[in-house]
JSON list of C-alpha atoms in Angstrom, two decimals:
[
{"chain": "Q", "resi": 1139, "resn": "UNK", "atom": "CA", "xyz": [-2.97, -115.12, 31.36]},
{"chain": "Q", "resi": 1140, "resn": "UNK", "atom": "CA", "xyz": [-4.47, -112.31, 32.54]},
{"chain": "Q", "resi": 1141, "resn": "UNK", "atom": "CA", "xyz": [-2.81, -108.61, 33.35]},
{"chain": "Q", "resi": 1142, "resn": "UNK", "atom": "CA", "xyz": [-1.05, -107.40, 36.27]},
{"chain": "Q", "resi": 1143, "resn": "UNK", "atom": "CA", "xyz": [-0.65, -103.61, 37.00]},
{"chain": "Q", "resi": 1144, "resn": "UNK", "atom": "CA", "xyz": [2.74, -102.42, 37.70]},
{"chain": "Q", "resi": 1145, "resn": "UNK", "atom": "CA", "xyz": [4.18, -99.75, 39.81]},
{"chain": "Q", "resi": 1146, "resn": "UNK", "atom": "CA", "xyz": [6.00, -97.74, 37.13]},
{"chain": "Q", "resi": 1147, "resn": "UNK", "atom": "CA", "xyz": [4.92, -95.63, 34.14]},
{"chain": "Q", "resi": 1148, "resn": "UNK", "atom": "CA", "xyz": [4.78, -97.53, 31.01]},
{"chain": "Q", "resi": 1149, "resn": "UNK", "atom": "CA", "xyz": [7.71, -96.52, 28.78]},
{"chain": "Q", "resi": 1150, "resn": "UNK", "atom": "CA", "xyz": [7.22, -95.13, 25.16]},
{"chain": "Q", "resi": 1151, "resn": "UNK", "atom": "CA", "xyz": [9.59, -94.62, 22.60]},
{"chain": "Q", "resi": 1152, "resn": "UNK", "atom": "CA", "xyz": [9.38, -92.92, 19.31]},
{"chain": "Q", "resi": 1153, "resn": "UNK", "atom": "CA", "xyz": [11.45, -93.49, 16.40]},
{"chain": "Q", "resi": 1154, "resn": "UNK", "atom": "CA", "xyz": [14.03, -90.76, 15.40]},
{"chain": "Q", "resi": 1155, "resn": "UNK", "atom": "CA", "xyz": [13.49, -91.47, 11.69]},
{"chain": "Q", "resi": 1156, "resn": "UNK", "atom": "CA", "xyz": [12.07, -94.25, 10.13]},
{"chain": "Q", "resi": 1157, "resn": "UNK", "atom": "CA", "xyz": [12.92, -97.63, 10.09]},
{"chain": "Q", "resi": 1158, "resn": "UNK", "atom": "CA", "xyz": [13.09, -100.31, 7.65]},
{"chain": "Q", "resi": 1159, "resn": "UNK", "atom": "CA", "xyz": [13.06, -103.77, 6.53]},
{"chain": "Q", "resi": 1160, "resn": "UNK", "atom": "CA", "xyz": [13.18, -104.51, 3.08]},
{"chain": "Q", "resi": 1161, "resn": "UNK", "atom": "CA", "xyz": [13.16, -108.34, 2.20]},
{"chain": "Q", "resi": 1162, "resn": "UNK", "atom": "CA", "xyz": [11.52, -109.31, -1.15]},
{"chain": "Q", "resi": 1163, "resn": "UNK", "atom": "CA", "xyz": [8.05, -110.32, -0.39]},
{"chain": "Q", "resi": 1164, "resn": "UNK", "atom": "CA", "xyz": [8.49, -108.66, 3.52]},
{"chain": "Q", "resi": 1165, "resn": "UNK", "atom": "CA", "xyz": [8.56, -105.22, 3.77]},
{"chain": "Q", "resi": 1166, "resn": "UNK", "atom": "CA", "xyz": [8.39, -103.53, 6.87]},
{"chain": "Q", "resi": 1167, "resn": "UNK", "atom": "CA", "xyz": [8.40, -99.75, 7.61]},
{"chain": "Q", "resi": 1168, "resn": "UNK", "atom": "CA", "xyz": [8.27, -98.25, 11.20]},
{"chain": "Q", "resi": 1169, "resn": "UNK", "atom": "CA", "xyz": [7.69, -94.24, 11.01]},
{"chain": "Q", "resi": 1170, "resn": "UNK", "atom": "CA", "xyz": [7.38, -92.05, 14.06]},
{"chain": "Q", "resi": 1171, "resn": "UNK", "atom": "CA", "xyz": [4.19, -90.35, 15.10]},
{"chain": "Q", "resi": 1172, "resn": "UNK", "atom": "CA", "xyz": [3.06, -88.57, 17.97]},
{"chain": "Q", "resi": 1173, "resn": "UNK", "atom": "CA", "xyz": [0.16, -89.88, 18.58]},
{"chain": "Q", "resi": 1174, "resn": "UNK", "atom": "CA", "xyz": [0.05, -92.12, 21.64]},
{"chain": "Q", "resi": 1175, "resn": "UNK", "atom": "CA", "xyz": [0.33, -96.00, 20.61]},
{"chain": "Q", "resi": 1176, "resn": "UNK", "atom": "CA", "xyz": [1.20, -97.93, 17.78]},
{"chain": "Q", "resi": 1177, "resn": "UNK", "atom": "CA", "xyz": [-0.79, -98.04, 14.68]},
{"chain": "Q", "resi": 1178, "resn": "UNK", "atom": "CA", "xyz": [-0.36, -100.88, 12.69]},
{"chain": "Q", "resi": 1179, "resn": "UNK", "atom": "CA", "xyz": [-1.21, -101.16, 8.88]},
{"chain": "Q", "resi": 1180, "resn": "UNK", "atom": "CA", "xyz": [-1.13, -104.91, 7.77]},
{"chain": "Q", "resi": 1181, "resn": "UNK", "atom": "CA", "xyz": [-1.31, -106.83, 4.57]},
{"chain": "Q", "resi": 1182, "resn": "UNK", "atom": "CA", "xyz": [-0.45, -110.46, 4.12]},
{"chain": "Q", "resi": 1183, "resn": "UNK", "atom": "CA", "xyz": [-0.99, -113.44, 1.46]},
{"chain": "Q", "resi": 1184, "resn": "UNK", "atom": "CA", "xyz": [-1.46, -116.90, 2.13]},
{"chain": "Q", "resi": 1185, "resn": "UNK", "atom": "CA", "xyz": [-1.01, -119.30, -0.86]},
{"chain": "Q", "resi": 1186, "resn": "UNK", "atom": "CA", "xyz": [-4.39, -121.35, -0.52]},
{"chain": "Q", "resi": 1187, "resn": "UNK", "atom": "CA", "xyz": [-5.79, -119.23, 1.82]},
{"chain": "Q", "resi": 1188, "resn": "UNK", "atom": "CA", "xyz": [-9.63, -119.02, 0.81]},
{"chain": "Q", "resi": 1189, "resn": "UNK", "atom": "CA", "xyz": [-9.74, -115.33, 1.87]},
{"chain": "Q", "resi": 1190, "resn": "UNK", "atom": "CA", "xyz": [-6.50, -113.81, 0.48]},
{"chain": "Q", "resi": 1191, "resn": "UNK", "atom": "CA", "xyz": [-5.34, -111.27, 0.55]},
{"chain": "Q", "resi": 1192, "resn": "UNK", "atom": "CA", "xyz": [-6.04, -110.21, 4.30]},
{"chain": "Q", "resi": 1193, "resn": "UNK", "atom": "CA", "xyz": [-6.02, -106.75, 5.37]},
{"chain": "Q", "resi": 1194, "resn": "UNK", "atom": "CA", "xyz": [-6.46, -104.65, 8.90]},
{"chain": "Q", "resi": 1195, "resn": "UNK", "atom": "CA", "xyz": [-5.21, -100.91, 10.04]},
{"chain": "Q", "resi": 1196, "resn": "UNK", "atom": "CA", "xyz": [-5.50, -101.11, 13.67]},
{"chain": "Q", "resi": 1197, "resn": "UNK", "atom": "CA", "xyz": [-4.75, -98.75, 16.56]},
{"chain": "Q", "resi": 1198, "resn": "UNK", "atom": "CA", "xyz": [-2.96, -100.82, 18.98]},
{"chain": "Q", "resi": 1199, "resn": "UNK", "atom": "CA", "xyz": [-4.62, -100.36, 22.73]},
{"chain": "Q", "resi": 1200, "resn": "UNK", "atom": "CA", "xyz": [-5.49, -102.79, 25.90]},
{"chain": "Q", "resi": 1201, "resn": "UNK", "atom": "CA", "xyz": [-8.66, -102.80, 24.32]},
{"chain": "Q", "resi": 1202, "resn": "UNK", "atom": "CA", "xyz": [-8.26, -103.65, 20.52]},
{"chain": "Q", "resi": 1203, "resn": "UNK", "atom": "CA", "xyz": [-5.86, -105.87, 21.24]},
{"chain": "Q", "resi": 1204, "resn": "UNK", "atom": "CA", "xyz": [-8.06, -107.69, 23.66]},
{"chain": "Q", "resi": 1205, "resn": "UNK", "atom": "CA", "xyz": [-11.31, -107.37, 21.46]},
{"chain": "Q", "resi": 1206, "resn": "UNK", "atom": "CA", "xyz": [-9.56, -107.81, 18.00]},
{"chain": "Q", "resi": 1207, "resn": "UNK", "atom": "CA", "xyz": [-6.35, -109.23, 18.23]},
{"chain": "Q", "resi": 1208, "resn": "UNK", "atom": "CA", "xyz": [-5.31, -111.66, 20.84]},
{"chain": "Q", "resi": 1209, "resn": "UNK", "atom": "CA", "xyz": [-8.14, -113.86, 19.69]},
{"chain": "Q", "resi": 1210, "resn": "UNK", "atom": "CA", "xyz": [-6.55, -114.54, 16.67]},
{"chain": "Q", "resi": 1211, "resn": "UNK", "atom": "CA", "xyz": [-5.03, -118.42, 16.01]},
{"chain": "Q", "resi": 1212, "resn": "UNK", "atom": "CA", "xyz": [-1.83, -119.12, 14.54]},
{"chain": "Q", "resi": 1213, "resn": "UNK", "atom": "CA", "xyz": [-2.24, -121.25, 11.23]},
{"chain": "Q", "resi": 1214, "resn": "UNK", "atom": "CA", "xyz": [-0.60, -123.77, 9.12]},
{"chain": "Q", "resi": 1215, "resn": "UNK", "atom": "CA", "xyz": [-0.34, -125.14, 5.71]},
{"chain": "Q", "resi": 1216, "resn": "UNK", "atom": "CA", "xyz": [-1.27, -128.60, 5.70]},
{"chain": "Q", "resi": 1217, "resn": "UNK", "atom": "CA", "xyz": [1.33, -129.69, 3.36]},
{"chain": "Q", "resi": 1218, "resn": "UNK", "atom": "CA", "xyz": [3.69, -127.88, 5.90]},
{"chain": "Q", "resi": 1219, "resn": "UNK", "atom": "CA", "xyz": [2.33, -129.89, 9.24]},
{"chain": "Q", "resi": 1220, "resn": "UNK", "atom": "CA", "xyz": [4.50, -132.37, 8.55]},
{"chain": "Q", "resi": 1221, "resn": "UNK", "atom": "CA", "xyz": [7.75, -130.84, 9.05]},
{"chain": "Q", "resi": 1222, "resn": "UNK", "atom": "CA", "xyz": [6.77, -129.35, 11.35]},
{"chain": "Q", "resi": 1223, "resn": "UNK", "atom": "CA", "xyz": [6.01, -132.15, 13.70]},
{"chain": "Q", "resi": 1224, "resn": "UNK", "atom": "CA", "xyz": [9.24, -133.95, 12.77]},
{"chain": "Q", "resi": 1225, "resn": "UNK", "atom": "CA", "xyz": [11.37, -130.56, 13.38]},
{"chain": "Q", "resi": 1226, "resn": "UNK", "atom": "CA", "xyz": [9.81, -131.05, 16.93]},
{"chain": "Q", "resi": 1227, "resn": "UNK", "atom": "CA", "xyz": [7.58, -127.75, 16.66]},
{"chain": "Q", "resi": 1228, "resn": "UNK", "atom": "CA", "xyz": [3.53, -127.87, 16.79]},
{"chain": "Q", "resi": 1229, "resn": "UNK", "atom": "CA", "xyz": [3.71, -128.98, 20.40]},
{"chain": "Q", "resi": 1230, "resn": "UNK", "atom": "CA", "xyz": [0.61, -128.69, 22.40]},
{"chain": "Q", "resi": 1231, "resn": "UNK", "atom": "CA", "xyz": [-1.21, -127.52, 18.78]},
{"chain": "Q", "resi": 1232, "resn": "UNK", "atom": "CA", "xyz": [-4.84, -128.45, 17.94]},
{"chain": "Q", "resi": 1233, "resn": "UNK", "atom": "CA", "xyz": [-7.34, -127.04, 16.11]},
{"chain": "Q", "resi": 1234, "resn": "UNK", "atom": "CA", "xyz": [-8.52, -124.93, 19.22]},
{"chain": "Q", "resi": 1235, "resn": "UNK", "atom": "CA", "xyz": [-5.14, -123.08, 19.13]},
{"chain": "Q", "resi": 1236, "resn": "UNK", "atom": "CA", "xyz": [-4.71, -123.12, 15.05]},
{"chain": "Q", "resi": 1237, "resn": "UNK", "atom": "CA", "xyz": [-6.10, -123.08, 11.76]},
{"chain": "Q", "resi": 1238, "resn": "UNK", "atom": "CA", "xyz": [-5.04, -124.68, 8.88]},
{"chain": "Q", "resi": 1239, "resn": "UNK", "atom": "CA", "xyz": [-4.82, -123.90, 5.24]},
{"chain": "Q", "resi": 1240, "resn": "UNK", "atom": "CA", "xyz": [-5.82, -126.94, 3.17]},
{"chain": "Q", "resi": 1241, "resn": "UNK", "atom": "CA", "xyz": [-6.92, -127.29, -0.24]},
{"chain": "Q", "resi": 1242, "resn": "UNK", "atom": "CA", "xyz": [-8.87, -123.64, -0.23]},
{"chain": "Q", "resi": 1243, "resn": "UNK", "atom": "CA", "xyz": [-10.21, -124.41, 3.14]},
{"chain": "Q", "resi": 1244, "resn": "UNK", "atom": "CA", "xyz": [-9.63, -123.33, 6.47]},
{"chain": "Q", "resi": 1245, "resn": "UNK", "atom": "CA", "xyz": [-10.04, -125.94, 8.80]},
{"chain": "Q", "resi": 1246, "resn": "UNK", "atom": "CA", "xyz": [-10.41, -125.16, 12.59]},
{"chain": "Q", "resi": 1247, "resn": "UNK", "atom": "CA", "xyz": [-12.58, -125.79, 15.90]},
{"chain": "Q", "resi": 1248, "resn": "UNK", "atom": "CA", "xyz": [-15.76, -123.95, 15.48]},
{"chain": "Q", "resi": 1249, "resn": "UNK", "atom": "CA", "xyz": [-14.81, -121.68, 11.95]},
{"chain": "Q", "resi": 1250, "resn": "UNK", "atom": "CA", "xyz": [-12.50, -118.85, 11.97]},
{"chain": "Q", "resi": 1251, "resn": "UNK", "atom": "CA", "xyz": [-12.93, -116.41, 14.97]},
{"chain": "Q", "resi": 1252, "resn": "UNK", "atom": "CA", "xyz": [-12.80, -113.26, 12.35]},
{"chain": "Q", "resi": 1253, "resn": "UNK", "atom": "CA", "xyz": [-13.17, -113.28, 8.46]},
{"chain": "Q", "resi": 1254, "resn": "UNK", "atom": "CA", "xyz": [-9.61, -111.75, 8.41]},
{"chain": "Q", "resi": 1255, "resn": "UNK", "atom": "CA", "xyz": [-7.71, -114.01, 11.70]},
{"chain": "Q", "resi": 1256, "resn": "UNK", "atom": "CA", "xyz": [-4.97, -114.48, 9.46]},
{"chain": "Q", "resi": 1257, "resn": "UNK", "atom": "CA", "xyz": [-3.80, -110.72, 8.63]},
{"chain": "Q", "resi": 1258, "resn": "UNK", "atom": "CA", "xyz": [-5.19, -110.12, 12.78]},
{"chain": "Q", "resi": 1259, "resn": "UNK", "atom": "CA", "xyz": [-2.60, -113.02, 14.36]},
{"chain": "Q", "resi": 1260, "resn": "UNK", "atom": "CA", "xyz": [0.42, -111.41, 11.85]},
{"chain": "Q", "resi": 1261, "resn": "UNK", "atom": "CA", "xyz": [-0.23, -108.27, 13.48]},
{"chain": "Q", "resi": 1262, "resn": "UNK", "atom": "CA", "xyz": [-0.17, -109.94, 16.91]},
{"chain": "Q", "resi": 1263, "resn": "UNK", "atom": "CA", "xyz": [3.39, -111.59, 16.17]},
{"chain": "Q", "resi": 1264, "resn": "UNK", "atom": "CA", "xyz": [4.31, -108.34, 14.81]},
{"chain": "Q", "resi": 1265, "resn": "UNK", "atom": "CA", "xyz": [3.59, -106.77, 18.41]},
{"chain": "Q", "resi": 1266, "resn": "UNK", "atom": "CA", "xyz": [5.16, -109.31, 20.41]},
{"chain": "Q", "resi": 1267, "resn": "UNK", "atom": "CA", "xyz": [8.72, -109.21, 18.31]},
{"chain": "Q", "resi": 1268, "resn": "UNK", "atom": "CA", "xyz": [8.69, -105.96, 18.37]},
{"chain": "Q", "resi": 1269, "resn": "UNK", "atom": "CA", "xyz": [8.27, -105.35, 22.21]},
{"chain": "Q", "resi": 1270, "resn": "UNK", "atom": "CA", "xyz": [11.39, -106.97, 22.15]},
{"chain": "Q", "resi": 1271, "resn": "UNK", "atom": "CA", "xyz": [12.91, -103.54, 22.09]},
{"chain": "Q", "resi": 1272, "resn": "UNK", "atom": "CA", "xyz": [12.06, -103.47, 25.46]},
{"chain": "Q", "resi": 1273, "resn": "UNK", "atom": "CA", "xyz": [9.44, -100.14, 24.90]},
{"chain": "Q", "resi": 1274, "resn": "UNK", "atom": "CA", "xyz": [6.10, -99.18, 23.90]},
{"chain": "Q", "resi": 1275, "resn": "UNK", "atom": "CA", "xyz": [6.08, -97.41, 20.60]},
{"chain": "Q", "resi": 1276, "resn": "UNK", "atom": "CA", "xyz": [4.89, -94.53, 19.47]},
{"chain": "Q", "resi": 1277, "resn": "UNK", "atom": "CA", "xyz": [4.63, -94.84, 15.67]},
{"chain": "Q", "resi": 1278, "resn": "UNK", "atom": "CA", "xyz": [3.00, -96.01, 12.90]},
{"chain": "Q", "resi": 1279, "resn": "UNK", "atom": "CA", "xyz": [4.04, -99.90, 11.08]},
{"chain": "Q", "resi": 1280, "resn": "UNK", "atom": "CA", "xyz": [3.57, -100.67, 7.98]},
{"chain": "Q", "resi": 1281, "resn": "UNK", "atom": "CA", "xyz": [3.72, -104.47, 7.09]},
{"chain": "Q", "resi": 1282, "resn": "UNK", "atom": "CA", "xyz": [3.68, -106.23, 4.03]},
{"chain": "Q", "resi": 1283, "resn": "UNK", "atom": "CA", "xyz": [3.54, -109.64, 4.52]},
{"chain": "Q", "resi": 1284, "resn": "UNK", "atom": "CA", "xyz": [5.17, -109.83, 7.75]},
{"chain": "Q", "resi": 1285, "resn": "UNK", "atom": "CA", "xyz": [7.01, -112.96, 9.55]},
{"chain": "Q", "resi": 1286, "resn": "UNK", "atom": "CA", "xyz": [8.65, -113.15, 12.93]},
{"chain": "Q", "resi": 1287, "resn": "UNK", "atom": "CA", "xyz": [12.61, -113.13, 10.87]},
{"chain": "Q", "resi": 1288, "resn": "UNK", "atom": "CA", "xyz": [12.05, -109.89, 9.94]},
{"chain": "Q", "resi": 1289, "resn": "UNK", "atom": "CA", "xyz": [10.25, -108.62, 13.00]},
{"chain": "Q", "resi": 1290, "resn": "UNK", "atom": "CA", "xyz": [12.87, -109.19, 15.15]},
{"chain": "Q", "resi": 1291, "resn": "UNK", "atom": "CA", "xyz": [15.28, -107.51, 12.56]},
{"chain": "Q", "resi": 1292, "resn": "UNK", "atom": "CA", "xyz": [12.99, -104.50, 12.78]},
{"chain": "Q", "resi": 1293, "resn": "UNK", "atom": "CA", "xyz": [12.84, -104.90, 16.56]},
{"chain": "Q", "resi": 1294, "resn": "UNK", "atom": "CA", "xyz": [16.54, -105.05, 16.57]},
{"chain": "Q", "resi": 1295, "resn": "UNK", "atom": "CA", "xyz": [17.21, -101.84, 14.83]},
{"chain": "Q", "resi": 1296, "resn": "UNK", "atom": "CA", "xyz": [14.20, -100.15, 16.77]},
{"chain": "Q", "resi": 1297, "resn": "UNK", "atom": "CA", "xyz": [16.79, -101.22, 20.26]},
{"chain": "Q", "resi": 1298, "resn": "UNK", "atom": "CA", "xyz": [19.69, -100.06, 18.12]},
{"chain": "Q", "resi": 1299, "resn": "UNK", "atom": "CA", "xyz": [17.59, -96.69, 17.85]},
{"chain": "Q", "resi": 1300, "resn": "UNK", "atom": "CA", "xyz": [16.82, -96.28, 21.12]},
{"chain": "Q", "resi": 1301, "resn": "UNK", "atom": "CA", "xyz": [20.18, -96.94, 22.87]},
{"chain": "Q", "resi": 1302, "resn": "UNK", "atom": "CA", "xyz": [22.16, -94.96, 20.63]},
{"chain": "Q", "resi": 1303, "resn": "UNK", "atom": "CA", "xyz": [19.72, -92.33, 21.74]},
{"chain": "Q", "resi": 1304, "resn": "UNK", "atom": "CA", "xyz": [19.65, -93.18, 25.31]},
{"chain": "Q", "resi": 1305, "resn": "UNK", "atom": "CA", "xyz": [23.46, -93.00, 24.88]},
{"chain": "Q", "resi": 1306, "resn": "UNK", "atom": "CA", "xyz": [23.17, -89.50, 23.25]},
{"chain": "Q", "resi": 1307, "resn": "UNK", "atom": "CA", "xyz": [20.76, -87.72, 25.96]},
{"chain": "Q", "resi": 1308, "resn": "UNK", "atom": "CA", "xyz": [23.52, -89.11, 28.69]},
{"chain": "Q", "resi": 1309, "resn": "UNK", "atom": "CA", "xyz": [26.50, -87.27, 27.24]}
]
């Protein structure tokens, strides 16, 4: 889609505390740092995913998430697409735009784009629920297994955060 440059001063936030999602197999932790930008430590596990686990610790800029990140398909189970068709979702998919998990392979237009897309498009959901704050972060995630239910929890309580401390500095 390309970038557009805006008048105003990107706004940062960093996290009081940390800040935590705790779900069985999801665990997300969001501690403050002052370094500028969001680092992001990422595992996932994909039941019949050839290369599993997945790993990546990434500093997220305009430039890694350009070169390593925004590249990254989504992906499916195969045994999944069906559903997911019927529940009216998948629209517009095709193995340009996806990748998907079937009996140990991974089957997609011209092989994966990175050994590791999997773990690398987890990381970009992560990002994109997050930013739902309405901020740019400075902090460091941790993500086990990460989904975008629980990102958007962890989003929510990362706006929670940041009001109630808007709210404080006003009074």
């Amino acid at each position: 889609a390309g970038t557009v440059e805006l008048d105003a001063e990107a706004k940062y936030f960093t996290p009081s505390k940390p800040l935590f999602v705790d779900a069985g197999v999801t665990t997300l932790v969001l501690l403050p740092a002052e370094e500028p930008g969001l680092r992001i430590s990422c595992t996932t596990s994909f039941k019949g995913c050839p290369i599993d686990p997945q790993y990546l610790d990434i500093v997220i800029n305009a430039e890694t998430f350009d070169s390593d990140i925004c590249g990254a398909r989504t992906f499916v189970n195969y045994s999944d697409l069906g559903q997911l068709i019927a529940m009216g979702l998948c629209k517009g998919g095709s193995l340009d735009a996806a990748a998907i998990i079937h009996d140990g392979a991974i089957i997609c237009k011209d092989g994966v784009r990175f050994e590791n897309e999997i773990v690398r498009h987890k990381i970009m959901d992560a990002i994109g629920d997050i930013y739902l704050a309405g901020c740019r972060i400075r902090g460091k995630l941790i993500a086990v297994c990460p989904g975008h239910p629980k990102n958007v929890e962890l989003a929510g309580k990362l706006l929670a955060m940041r009001q109630s401390e808007m709210t404080k500095s006003e009074n």
